[in-house]
PDB file of C-alpha atoms in Angstrom:
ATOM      1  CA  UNK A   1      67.905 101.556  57.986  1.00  0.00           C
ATOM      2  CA  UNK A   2      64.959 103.623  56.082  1.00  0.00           C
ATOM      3  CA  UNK A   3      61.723 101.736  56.435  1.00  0.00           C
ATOM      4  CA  UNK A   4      60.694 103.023  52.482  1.00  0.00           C
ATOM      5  CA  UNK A   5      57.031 103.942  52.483  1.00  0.00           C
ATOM      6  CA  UNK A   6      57.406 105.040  48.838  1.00  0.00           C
ATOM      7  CA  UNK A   7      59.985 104.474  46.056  1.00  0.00           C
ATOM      8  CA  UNK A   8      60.535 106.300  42.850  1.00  0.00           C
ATOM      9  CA  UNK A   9      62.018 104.287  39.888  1.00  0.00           C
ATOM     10  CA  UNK A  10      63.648 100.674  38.825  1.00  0.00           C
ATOM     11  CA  UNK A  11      65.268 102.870  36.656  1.00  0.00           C
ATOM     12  CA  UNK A  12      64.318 106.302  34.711  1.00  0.00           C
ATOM     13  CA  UNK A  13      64.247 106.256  30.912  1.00  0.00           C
ATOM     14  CA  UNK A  14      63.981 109.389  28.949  1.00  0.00           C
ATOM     15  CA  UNK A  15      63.072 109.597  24.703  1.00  0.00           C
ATOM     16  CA  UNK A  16      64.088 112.321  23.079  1.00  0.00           C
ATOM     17  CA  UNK A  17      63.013 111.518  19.419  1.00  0.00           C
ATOM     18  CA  UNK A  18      63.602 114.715  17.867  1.00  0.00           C
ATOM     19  CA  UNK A  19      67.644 114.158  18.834  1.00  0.00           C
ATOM     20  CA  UNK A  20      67.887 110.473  18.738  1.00  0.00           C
ATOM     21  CA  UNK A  21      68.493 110.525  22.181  1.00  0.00           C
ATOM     22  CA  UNK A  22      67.480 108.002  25.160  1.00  0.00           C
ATOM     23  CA  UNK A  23      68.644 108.547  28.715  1.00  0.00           C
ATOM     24  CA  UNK A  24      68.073 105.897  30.749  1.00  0.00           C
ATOM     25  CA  UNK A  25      69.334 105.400  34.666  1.00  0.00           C
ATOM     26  CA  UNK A  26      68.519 102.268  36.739  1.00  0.00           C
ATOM     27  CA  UNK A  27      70.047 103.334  39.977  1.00  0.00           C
ATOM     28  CA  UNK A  28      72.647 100.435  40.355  1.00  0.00           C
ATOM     29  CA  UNK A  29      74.672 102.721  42.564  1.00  0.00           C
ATOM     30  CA  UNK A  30      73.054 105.948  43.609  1.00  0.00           C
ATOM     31  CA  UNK A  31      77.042 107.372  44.812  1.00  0.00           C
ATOM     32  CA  UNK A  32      78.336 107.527  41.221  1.00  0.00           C
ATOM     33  CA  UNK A  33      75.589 109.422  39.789  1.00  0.00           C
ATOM     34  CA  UNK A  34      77.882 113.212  39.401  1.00  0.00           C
ATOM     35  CA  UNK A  35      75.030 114.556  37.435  1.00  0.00           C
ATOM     36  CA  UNK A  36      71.635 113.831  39.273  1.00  0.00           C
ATOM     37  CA  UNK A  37      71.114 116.601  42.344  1.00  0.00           C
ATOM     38  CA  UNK A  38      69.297 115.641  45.710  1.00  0.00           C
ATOM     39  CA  UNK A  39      67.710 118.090  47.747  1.00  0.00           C
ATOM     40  CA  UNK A  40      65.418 117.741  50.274  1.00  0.00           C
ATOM     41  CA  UNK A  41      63.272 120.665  51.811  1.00  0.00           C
ATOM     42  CA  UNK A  42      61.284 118.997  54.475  1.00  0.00           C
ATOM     43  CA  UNK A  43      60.787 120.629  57.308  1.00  0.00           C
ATOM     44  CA  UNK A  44      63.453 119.137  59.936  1.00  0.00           C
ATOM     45  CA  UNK A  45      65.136 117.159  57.341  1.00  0.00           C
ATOM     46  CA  UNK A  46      66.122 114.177  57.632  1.00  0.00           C
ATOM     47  CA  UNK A  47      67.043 111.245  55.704  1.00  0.00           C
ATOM     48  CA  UNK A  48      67.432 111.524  51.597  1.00  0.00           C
ATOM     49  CA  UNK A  49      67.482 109.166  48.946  1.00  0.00           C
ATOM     50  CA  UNK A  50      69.137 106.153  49.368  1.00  0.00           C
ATOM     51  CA  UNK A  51      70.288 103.306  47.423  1.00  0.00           C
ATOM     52  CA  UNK A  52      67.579 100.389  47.241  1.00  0.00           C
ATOM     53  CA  UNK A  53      67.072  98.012  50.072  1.00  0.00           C
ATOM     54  CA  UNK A  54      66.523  94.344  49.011  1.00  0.00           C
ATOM     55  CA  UNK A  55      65.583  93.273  52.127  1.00  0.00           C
ATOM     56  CA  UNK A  56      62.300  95.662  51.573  1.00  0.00           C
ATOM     57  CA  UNK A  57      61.699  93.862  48.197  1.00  0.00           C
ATOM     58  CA  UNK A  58      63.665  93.699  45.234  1.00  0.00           C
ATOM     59  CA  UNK A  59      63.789  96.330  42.097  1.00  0.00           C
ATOM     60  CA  UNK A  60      61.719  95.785  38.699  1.00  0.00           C
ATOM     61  CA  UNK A  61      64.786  94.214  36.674  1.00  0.00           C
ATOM     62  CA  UNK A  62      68.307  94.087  37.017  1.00  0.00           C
ATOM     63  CA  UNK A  63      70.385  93.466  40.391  1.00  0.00           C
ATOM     64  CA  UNK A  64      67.965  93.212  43.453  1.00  0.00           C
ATOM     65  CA  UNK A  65      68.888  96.608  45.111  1.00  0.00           C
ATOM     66  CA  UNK A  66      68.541  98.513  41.640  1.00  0.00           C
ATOM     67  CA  UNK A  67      66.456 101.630  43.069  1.00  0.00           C
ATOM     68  CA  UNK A  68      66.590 104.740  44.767  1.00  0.00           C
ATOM     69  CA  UNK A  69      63.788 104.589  47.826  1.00  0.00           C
ATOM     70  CA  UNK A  70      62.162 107.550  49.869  1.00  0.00           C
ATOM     71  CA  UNK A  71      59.983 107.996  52.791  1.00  0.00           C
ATOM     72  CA  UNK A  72      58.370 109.284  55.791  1.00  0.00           C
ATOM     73  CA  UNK A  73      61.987 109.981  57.489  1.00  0.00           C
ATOM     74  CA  UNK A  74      62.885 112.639  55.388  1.00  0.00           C
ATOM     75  CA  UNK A  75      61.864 114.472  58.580  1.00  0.00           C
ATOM     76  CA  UNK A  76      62.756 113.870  62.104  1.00  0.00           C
ATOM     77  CA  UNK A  77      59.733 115.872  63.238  1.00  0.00           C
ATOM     78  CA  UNK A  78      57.925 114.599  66.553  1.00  0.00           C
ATOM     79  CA  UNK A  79      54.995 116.631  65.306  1.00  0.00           C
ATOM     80  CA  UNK A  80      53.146 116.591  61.332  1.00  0.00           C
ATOM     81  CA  UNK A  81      55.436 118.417  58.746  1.00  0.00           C
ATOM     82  CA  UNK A  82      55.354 119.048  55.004  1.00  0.00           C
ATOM     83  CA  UNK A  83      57.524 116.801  53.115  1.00  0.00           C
ATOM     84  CA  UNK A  84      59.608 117.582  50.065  1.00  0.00           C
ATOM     85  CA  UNK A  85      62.370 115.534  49.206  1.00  0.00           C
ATOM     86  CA  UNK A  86      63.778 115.661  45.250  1.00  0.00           C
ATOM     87  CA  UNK A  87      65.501 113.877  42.978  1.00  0.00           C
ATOM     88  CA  UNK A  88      66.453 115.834  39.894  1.00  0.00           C
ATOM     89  CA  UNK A  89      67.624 114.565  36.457  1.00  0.00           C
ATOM     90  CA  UNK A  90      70.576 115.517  34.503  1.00  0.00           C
ATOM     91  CA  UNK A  91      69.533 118.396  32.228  1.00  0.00           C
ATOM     92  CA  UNK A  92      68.328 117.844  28.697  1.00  0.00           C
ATOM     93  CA  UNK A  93      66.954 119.468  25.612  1.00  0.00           C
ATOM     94  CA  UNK A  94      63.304 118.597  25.382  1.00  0.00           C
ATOM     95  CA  UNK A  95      60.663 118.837  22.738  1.00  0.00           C
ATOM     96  CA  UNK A  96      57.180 118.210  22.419  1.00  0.00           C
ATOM     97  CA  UNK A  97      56.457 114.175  21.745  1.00  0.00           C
ATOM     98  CA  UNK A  98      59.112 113.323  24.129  1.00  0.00           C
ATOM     99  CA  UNK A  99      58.585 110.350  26.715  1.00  0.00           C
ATOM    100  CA  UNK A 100      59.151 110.363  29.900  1.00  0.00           C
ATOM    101  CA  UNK A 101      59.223 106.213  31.406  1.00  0.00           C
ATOM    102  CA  UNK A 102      59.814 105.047  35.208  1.00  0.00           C
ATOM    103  CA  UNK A 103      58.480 102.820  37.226  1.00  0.00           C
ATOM    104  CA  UNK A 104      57.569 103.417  41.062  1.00  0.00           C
ATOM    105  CA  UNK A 105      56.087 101.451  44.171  1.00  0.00           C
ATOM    106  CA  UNK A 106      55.502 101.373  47.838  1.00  0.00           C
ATOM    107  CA  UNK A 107      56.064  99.150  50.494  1.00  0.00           C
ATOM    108  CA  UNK A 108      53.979  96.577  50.678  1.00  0.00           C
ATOM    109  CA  UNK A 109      53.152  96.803  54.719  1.00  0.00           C
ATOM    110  CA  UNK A 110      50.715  97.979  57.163  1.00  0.00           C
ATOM    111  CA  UNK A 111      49.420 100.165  58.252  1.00  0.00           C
ATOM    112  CA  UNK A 112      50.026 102.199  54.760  1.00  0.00           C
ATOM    113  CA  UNK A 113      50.709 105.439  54.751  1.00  0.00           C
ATOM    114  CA  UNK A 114      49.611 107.995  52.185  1.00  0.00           C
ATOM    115  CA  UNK A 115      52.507 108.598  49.214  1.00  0.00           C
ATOM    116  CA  UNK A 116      52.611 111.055  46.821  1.00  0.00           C
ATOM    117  CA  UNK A 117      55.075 111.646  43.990  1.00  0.00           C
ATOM    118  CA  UNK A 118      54.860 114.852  41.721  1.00  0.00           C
ATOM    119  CA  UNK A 119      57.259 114.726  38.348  1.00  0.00           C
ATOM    120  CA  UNK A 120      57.611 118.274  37.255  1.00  0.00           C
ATOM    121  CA  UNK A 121      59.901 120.245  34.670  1.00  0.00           C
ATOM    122  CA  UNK A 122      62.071 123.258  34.460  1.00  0.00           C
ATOM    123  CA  UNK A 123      62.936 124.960  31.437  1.00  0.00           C
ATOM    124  CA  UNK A 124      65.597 126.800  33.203  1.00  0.00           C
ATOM    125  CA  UNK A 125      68.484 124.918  31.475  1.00  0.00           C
ATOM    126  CA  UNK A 126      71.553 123.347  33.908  1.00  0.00           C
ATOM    127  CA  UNK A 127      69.656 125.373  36.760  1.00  0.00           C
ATOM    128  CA  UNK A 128      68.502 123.057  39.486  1.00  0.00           C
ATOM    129  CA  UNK A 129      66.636 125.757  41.472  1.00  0.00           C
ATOM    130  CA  UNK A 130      63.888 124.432  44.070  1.00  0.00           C
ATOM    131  CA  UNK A 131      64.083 126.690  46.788  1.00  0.00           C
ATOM    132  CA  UNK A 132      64.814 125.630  50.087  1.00  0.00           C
ATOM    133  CA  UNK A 133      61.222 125.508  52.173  1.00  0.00           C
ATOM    134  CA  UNK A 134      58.721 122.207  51.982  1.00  0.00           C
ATOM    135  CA  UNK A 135      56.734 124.355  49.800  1.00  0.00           C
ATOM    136  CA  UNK A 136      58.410 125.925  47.184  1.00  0.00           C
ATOM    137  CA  UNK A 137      59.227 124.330  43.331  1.00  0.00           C
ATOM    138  CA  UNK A 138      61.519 126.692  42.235  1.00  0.00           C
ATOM    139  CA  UNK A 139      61.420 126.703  38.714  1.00  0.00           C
ATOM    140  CA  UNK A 140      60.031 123.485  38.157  1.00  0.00           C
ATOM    141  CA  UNK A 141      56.478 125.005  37.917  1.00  0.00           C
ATOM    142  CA  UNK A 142      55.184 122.259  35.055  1.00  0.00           C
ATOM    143  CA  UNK A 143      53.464 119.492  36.951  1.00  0.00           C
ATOM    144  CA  UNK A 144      53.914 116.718  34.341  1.00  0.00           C
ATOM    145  CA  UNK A 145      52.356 114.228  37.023  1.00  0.00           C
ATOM    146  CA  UNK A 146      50.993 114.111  40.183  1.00  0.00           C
ATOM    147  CA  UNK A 147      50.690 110.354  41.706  1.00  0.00           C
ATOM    148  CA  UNK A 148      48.171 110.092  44.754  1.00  0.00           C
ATOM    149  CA  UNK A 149      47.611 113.426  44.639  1.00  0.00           C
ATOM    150  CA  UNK A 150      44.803 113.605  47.630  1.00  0.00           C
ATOM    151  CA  UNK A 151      47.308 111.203  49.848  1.00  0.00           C
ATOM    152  CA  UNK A 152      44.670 108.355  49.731  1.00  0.00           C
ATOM    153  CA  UNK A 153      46.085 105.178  51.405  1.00  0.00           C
ATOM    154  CA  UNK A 154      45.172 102.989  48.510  1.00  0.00           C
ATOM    155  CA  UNK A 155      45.922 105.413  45.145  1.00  0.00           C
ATOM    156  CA  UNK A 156      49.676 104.849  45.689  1.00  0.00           C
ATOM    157  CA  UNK A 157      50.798 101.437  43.830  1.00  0.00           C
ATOM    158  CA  UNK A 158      52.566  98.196  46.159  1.00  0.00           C
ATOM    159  CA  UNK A 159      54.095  96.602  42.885  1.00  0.00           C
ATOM    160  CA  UNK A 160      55.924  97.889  40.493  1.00  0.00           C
ATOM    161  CA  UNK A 161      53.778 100.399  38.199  1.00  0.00           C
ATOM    162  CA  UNK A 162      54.915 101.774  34.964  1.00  0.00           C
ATOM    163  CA  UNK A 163      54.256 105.658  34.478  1.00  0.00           C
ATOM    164  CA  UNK A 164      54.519 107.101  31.054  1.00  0.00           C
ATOM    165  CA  UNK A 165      54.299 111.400  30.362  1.00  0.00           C
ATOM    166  CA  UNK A 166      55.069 112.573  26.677  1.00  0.00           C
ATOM    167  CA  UNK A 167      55.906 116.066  26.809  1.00  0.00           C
ATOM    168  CA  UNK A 168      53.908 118.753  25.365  1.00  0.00           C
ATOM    169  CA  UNK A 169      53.200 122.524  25.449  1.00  0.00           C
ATOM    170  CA  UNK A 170      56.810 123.329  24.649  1.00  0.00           C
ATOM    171  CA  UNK A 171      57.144 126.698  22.483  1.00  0.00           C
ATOM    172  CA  UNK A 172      60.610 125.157  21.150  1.00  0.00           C
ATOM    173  CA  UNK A 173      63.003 122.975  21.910  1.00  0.00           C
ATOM    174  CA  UNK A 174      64.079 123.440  25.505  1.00  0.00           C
ATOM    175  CA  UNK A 175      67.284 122.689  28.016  1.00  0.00           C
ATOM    176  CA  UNK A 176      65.975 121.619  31.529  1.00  0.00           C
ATOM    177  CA  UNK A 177      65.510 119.321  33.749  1.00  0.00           C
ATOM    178  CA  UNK A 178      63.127 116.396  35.305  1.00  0.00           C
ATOM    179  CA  UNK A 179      62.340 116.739  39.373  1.00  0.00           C
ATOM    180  CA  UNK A 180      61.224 113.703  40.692  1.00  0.00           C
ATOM    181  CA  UNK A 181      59.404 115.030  44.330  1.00  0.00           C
ATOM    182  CA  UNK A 182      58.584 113.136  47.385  1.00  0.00           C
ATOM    183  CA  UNK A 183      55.441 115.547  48.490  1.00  0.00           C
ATOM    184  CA  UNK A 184      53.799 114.657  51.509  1.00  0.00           C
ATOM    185  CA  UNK A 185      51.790 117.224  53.727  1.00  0.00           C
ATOM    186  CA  UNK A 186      51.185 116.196  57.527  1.00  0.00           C
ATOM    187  CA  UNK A 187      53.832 113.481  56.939  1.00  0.00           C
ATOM    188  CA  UNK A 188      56.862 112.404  58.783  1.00  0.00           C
ATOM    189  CA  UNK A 189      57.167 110.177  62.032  1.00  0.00           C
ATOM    190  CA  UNK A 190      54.995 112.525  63.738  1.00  0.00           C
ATOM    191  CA  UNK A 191      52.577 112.816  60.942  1.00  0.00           C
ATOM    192  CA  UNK A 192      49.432 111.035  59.969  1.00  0.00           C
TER     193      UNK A 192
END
């Protein structure tokens, strides 16, 4: 069973105004979803995402195992290691003023563990291109959001927290996609 340390999303909800478009996902069952992609690059991988675990706690809203859940064993490394674990959206055609809603949360356990959760964009239509080392982004160079960026124990929320981005700096209206990443450097079970 994964022991979540962090956990993107009750469920994902996307506004696209200038379309009249909403996307919204709440992770009921994480096997049907045909058009999300997982991938993760930590080194020695691991474990990926995985459906939600009640017996951890129970998701925002809707049935109790409504979320998808990552953590420190994306890596089976005895020693630190860079972890990079993604969950990528369907693409879409954004424009600026578009909203961007999810909710996320950690375990609530000691010790805790430093979590970090970077949301960042391609505009490179359908691709879903994010390299293959713990590093790399591929083309999902826009960092919309960074949460816990500097891996504090206590930055990363242990209830559910609502996280809003509208997006902005778009030339025109642009087909891509939303990476959700699990970025954690000197993590893993052999990390700090």
């Amino acid at each position: 069973m994964l022991k979540y340390v962090s956990l993107i999303c009750f469920y994902v909800s996307i506004s696209l105004p200038g379309i009249g478009q909403t996307f919204l996902e709440d992770f009921d069952n994480i096997s049907t979803l045909s058009d999300w992609f997982f991938q993760n690059n930590s080194a020695s991988q691991n474990q990926n995402w995985q459906q939600g675990d009640a017996t951890q706690f129970v998701s925002h809203q809707g049935a109790s195992n409504s979320f998808i859940g990552v953590g420190y064993q994306s890596s089976s490394a005895s020693t630190p290691v860079t972890l990079s674990n993604w969950a990528i959206t369907p693409s879409r055609t954004y424009n600026n003023g578009d909203i961007i809603t999810f909710y996320t949360r950690r375990i609530d356990a000691s010790p805790v563990f430093p979590d970090r959760l970077e949301v960042r964009l391609s505009e490179d239509g359908n691709n879903f291109n994010i390299g293959f080392a713990p590093e790399d982004v591929g083309t999902f160079t826009t960092l919309l959001l960074s949460i816990n960026p500097t891996l504090s124990t206590t930055a990363y929320p242990n209830t559910w927290t609502q996280y809003t981005i509208t997006i902005s700096g778009l030339s025109s209206p642009t087909n891509g996609r939303i990476g959700f990443r699990y970025y954690v450097t000197d993590g893993g079970p052999g990390g700090s």
